[in-house]
mmCIF file of N, CA, C and O in Angstrom:
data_model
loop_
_atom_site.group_PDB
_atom_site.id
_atom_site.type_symbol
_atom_site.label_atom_id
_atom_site.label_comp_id
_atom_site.label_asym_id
_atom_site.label_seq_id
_atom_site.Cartn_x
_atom_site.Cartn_y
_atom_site.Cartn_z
ATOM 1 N N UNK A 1 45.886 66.615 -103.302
ATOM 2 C CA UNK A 1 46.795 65.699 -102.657
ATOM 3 C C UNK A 1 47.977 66.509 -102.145
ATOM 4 O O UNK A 1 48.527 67.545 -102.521
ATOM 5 N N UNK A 2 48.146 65.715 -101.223
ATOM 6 C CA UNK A 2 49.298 67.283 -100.151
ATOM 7 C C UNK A 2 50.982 66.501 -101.313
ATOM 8 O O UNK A 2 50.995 65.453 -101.960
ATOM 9 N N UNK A 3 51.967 67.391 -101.168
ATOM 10 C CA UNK A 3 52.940 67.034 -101.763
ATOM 11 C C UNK A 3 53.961 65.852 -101.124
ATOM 12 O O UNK A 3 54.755 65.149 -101.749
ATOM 13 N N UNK A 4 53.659 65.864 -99.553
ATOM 14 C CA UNK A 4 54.028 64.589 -98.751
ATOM 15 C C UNK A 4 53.974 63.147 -99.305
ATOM 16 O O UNK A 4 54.810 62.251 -99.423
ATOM 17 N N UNK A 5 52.612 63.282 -99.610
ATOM 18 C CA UNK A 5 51.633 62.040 -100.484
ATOM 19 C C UNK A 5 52.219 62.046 -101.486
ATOM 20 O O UNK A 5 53.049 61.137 -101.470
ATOM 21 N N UNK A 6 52.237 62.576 -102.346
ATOM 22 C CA UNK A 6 52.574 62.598 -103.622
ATOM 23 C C UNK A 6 54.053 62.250 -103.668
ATOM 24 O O UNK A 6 54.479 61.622 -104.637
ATOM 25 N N UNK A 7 54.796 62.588 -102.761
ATOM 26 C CA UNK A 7 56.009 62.363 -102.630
ATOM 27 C C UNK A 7 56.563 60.789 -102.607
ATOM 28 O O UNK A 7 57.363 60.104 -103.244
ATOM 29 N N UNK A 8 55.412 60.597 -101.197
ATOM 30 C CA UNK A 8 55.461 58.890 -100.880
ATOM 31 C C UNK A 8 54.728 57.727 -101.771
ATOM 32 O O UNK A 8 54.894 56.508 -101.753
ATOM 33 N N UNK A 9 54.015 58.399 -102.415
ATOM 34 C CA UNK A 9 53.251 57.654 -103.914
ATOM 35 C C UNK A 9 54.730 57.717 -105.131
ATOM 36 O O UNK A 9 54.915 56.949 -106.075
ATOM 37 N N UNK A 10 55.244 58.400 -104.877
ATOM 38 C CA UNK A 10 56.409 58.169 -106.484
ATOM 39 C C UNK A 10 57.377 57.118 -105.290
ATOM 40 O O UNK A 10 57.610 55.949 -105.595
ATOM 41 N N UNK A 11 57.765 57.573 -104.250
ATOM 42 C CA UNK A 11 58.718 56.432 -103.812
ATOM 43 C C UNK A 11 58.474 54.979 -103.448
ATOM 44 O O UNK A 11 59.267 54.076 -103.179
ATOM 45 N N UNK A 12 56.656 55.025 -103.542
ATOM 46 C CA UNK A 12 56.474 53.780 -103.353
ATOM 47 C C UNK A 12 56.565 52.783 -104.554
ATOM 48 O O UNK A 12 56.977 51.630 -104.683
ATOM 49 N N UNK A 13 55.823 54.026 -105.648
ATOM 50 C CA UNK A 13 56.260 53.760 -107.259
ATOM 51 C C UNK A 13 57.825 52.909 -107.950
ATOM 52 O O UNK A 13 57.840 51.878 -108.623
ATOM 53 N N UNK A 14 59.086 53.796 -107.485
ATOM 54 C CA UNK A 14 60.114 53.683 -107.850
ATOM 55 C C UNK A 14 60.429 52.220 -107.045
ATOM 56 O O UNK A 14 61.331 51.466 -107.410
ATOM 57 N N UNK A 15 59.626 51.970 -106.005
ATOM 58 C CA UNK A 15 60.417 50.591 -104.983
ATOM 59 C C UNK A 15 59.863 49.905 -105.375
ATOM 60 O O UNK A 15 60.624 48.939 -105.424
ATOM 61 N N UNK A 16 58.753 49.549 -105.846
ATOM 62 C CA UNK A 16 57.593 49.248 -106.503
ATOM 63 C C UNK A 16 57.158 47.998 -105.456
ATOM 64 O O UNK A 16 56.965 46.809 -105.711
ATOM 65 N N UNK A 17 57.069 48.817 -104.025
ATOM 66 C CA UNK A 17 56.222 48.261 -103.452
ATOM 67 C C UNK A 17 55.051 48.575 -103.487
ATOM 68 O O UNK A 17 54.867 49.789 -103.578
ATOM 69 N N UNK A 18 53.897 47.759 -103.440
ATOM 70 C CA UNK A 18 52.533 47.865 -103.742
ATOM 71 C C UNK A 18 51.836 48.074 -102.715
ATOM 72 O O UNK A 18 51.126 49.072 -102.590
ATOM 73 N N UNK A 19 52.003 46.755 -101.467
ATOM 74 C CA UNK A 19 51.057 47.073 -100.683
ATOM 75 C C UNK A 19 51.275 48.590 -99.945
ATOM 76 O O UNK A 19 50.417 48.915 -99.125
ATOM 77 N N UNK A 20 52.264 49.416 -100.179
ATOM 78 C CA UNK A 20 52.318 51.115 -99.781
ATOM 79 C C UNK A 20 51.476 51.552 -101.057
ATOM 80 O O UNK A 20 50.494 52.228 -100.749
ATOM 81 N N UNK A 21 51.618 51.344 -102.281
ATOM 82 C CA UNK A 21 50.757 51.899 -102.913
ATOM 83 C C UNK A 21 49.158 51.978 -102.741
ATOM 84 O O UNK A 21 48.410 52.956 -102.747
ATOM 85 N N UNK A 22 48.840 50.307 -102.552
ATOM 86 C CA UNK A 22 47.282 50.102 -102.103
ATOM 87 C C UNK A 22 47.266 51.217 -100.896
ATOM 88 O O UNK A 22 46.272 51.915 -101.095
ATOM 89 N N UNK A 23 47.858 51.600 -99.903
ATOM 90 C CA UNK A 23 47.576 52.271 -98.694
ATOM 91 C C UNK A 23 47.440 54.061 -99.010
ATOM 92 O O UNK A 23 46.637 54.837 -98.490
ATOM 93 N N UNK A 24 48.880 54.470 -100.380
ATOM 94 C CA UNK A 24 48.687 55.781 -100.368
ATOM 95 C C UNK A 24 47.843 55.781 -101.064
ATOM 96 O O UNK A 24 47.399 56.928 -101.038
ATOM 97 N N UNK A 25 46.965 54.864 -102.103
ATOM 98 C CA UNK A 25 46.165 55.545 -103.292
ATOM 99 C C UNK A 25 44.657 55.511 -102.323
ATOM 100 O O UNK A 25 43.805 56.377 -102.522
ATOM 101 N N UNK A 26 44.480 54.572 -101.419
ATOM 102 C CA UNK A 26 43.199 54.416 -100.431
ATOM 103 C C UNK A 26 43.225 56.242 -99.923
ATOM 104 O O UNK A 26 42.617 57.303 -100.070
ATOM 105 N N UNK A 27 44.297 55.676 -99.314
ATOM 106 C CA UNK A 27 44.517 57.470 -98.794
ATOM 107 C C UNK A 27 44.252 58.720 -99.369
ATOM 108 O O UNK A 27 43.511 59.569 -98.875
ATOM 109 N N UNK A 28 44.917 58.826 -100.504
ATOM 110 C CA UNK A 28 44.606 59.748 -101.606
ATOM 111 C C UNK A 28 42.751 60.342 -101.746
ATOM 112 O O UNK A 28 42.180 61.431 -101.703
ATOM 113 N N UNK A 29 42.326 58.840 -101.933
ATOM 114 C CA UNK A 29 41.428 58.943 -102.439
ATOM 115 C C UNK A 29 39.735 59.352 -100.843
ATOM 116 O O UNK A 29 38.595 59.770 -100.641
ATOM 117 N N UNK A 30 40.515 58.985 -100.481
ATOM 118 C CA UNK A 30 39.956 59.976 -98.924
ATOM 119 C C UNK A 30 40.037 60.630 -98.921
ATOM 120 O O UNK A 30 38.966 61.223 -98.794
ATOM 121 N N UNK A 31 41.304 61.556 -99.040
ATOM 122 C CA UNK A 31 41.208 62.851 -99.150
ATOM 123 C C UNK A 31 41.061 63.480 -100.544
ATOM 124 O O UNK A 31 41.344 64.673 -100.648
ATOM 125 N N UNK A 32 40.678 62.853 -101.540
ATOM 126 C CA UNK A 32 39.931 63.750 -102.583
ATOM 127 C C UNK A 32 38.745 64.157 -102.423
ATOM 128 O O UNK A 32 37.914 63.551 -101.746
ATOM 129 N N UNK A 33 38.456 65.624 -103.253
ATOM 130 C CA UNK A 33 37.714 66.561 -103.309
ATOM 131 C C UNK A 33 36.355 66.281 -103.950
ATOM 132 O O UNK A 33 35.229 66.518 -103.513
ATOM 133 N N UNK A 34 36.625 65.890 -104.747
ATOM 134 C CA UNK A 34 35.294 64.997 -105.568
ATOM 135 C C UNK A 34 35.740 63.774 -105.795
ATOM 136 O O UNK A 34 36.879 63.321 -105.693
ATOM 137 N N UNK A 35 34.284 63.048 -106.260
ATOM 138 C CA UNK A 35 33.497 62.171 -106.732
ATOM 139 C C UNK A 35 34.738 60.848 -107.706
ATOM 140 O O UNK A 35 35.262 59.737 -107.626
ATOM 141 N N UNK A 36 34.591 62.119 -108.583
ATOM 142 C CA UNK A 36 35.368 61.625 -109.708
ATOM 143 C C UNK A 36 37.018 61.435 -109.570
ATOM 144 O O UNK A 36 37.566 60.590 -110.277
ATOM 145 N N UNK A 37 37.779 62.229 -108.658
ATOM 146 C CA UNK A 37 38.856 62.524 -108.133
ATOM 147 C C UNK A 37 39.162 60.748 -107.210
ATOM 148 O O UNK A 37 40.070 59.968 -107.499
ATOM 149 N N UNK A 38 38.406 60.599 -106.431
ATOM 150 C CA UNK A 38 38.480 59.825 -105.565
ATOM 151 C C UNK A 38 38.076 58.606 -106.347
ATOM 152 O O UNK A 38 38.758 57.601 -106.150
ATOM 153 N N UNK A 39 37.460 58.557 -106.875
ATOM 154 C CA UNK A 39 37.500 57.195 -107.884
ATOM 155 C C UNK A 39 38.511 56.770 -108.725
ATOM 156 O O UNK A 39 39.051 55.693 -108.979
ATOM 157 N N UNK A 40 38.630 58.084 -109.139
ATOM 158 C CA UNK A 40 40.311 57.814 -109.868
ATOM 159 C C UNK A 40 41.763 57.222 -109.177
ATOM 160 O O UNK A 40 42.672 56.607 -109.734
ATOM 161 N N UNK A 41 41.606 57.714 -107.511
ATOM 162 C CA UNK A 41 42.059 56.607 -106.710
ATOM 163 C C UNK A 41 42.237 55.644 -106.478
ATOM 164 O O UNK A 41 43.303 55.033 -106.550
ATOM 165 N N UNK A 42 40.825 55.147 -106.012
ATOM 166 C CA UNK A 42 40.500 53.956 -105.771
ATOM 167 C C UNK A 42 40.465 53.262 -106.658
ATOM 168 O O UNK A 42 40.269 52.142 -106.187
ATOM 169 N N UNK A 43 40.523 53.212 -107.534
ATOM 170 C CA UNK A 43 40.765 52.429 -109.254
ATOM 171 C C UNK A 43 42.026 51.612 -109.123
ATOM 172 O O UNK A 43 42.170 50.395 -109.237
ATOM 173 N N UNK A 44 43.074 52.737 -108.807
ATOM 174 C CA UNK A 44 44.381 52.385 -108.571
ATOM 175 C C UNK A 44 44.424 51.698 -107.706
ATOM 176 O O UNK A 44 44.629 50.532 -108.042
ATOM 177 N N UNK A 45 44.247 51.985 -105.910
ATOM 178 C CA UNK A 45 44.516 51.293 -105.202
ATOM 179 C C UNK A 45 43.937 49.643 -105.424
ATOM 180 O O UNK A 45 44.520 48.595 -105.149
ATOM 181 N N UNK A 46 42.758 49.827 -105.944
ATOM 182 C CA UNK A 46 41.824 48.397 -106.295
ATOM 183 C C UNK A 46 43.001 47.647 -107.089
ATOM 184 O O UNK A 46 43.547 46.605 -106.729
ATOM 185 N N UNK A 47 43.264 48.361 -108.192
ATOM 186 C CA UNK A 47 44.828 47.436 -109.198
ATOM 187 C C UNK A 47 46.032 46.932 -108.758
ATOM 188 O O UNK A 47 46.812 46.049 -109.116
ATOM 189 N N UNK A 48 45.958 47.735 -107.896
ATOM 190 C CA UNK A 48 47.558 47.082 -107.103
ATOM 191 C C UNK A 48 46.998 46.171 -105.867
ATOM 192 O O UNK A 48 47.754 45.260 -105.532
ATOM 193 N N UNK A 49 45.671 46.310 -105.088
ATOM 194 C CA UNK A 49 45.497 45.180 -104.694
ATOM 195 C C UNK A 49 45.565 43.742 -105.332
ATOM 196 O O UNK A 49 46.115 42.665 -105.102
ATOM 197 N N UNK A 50 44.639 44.350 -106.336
ATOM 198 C CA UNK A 50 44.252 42.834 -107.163
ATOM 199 C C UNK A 50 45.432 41.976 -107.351
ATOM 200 O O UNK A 50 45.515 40.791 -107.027
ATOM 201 N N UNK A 51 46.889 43.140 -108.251
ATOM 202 C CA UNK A 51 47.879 42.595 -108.497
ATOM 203 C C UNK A 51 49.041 42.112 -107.022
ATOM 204 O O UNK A 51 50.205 41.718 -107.100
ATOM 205 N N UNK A 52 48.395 42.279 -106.069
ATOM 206 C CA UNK A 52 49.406 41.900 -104.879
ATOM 207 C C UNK A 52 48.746 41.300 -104.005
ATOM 208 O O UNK A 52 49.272 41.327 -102.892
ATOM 209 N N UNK A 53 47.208 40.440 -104.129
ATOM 210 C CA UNK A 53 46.744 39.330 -103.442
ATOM 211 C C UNK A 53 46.574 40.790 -102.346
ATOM 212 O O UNK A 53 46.724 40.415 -101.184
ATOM 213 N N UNK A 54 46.443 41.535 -102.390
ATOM 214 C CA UNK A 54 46.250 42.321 -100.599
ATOM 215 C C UNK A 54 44.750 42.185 -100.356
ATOM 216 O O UNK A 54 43.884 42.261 -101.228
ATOM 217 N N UNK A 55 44.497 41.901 -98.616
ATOM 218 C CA UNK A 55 43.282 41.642 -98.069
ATOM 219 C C UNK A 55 42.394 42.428 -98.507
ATOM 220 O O UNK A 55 41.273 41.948 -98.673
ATOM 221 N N UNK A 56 42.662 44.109 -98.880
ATOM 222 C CA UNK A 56 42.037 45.080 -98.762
ATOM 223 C C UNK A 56 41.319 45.012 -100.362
ATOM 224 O O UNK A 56 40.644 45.994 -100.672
ATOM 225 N N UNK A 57 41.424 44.086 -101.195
ATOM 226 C CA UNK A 57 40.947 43.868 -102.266
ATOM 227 C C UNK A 57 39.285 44.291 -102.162
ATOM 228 O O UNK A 57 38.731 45.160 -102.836
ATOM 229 N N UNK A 58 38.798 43.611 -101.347
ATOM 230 C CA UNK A 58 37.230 43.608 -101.289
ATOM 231 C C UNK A 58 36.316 44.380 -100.853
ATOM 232 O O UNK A 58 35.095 44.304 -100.984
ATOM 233 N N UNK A 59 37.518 45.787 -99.866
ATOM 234 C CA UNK A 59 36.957 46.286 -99.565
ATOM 235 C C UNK A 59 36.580 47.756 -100.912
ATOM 236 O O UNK A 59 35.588 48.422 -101.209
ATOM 237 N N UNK A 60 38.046 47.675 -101.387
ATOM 238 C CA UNK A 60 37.929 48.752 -102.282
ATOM 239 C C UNK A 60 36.928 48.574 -103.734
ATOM 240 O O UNK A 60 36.525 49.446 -104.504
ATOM 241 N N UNK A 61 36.735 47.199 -103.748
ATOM 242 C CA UNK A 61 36.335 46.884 -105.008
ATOM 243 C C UNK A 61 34.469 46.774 -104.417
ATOM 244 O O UNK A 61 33.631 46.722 -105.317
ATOM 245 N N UNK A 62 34.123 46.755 -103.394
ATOM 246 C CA UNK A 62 32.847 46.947 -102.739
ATOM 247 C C UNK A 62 32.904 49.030 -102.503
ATOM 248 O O UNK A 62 31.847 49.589 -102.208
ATOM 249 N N UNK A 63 33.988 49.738 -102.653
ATOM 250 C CA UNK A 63 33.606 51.135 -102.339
ATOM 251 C C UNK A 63 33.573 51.817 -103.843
ATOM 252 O O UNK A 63 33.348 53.006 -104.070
ATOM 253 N N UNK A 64 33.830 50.860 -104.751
ATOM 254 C CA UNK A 64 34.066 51.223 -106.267
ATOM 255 C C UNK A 64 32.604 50.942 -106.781
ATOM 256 O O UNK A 64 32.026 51.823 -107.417
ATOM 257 N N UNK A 65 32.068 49.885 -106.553
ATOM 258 C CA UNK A 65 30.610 49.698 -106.778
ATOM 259 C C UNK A 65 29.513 50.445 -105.836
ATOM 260 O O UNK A 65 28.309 50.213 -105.940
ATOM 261 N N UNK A 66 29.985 51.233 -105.040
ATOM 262 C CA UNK A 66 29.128 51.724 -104.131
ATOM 263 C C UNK A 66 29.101 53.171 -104.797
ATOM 264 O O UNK A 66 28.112 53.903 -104.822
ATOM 265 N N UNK A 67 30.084 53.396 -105.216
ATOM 266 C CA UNK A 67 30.185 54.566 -106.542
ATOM 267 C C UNK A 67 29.694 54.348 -107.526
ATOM 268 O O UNK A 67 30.080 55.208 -108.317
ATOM 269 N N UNK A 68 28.939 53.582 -108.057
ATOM 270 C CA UNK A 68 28.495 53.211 -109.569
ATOM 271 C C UNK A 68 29.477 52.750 -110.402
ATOM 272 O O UNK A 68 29.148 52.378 -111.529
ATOM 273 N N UNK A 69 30.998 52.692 -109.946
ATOM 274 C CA UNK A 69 32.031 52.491 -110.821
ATOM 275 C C UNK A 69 32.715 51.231 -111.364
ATOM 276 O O UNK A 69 33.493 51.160 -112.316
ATOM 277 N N UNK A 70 32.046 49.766 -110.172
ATOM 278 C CA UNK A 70 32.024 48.681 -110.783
ATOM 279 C C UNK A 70 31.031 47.790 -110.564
ATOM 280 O O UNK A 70 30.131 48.079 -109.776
ATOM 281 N N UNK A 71 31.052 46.392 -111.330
ATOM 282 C CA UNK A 71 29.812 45.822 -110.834
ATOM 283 C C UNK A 71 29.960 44.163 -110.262
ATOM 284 O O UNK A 71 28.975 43.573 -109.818
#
């Protein structure tokens, strides 16, 4: 994860706006290296959808099962 990201993931943290979180952890997790890396993402972004009604709920929680990671 470039330090930009990481940067804008703690400030989205500290504002504790979410729907930036759902967007940097999607992001993140695109640009992770592996498997397991990028799931560990999308986990997140999936949680802060869930917890903020965001549209993008279904998509992440359909790319989490497409990973074996939910059902």
């Amino acid at each position: 994860m470039s330090d930009t990201l990481d940067a804008r993931m703690i400030a989205a943290h500290e504002a504790g706006d979410k729907p930036a979180l759902v967007r940097l952890y999607s992001q993140a997790a695109d640009e992770a290296n592996d498997v397991d890396a990028s799931c560990f993402y999308l986990t997140h972004a999936y949680i802060f959808a869930l917890d903020s009604g965001s549209p993008e709920t279904e998509t992440l929680q359909a790319r989490l099962i497409a990973q074996g990671r939910e059902n």
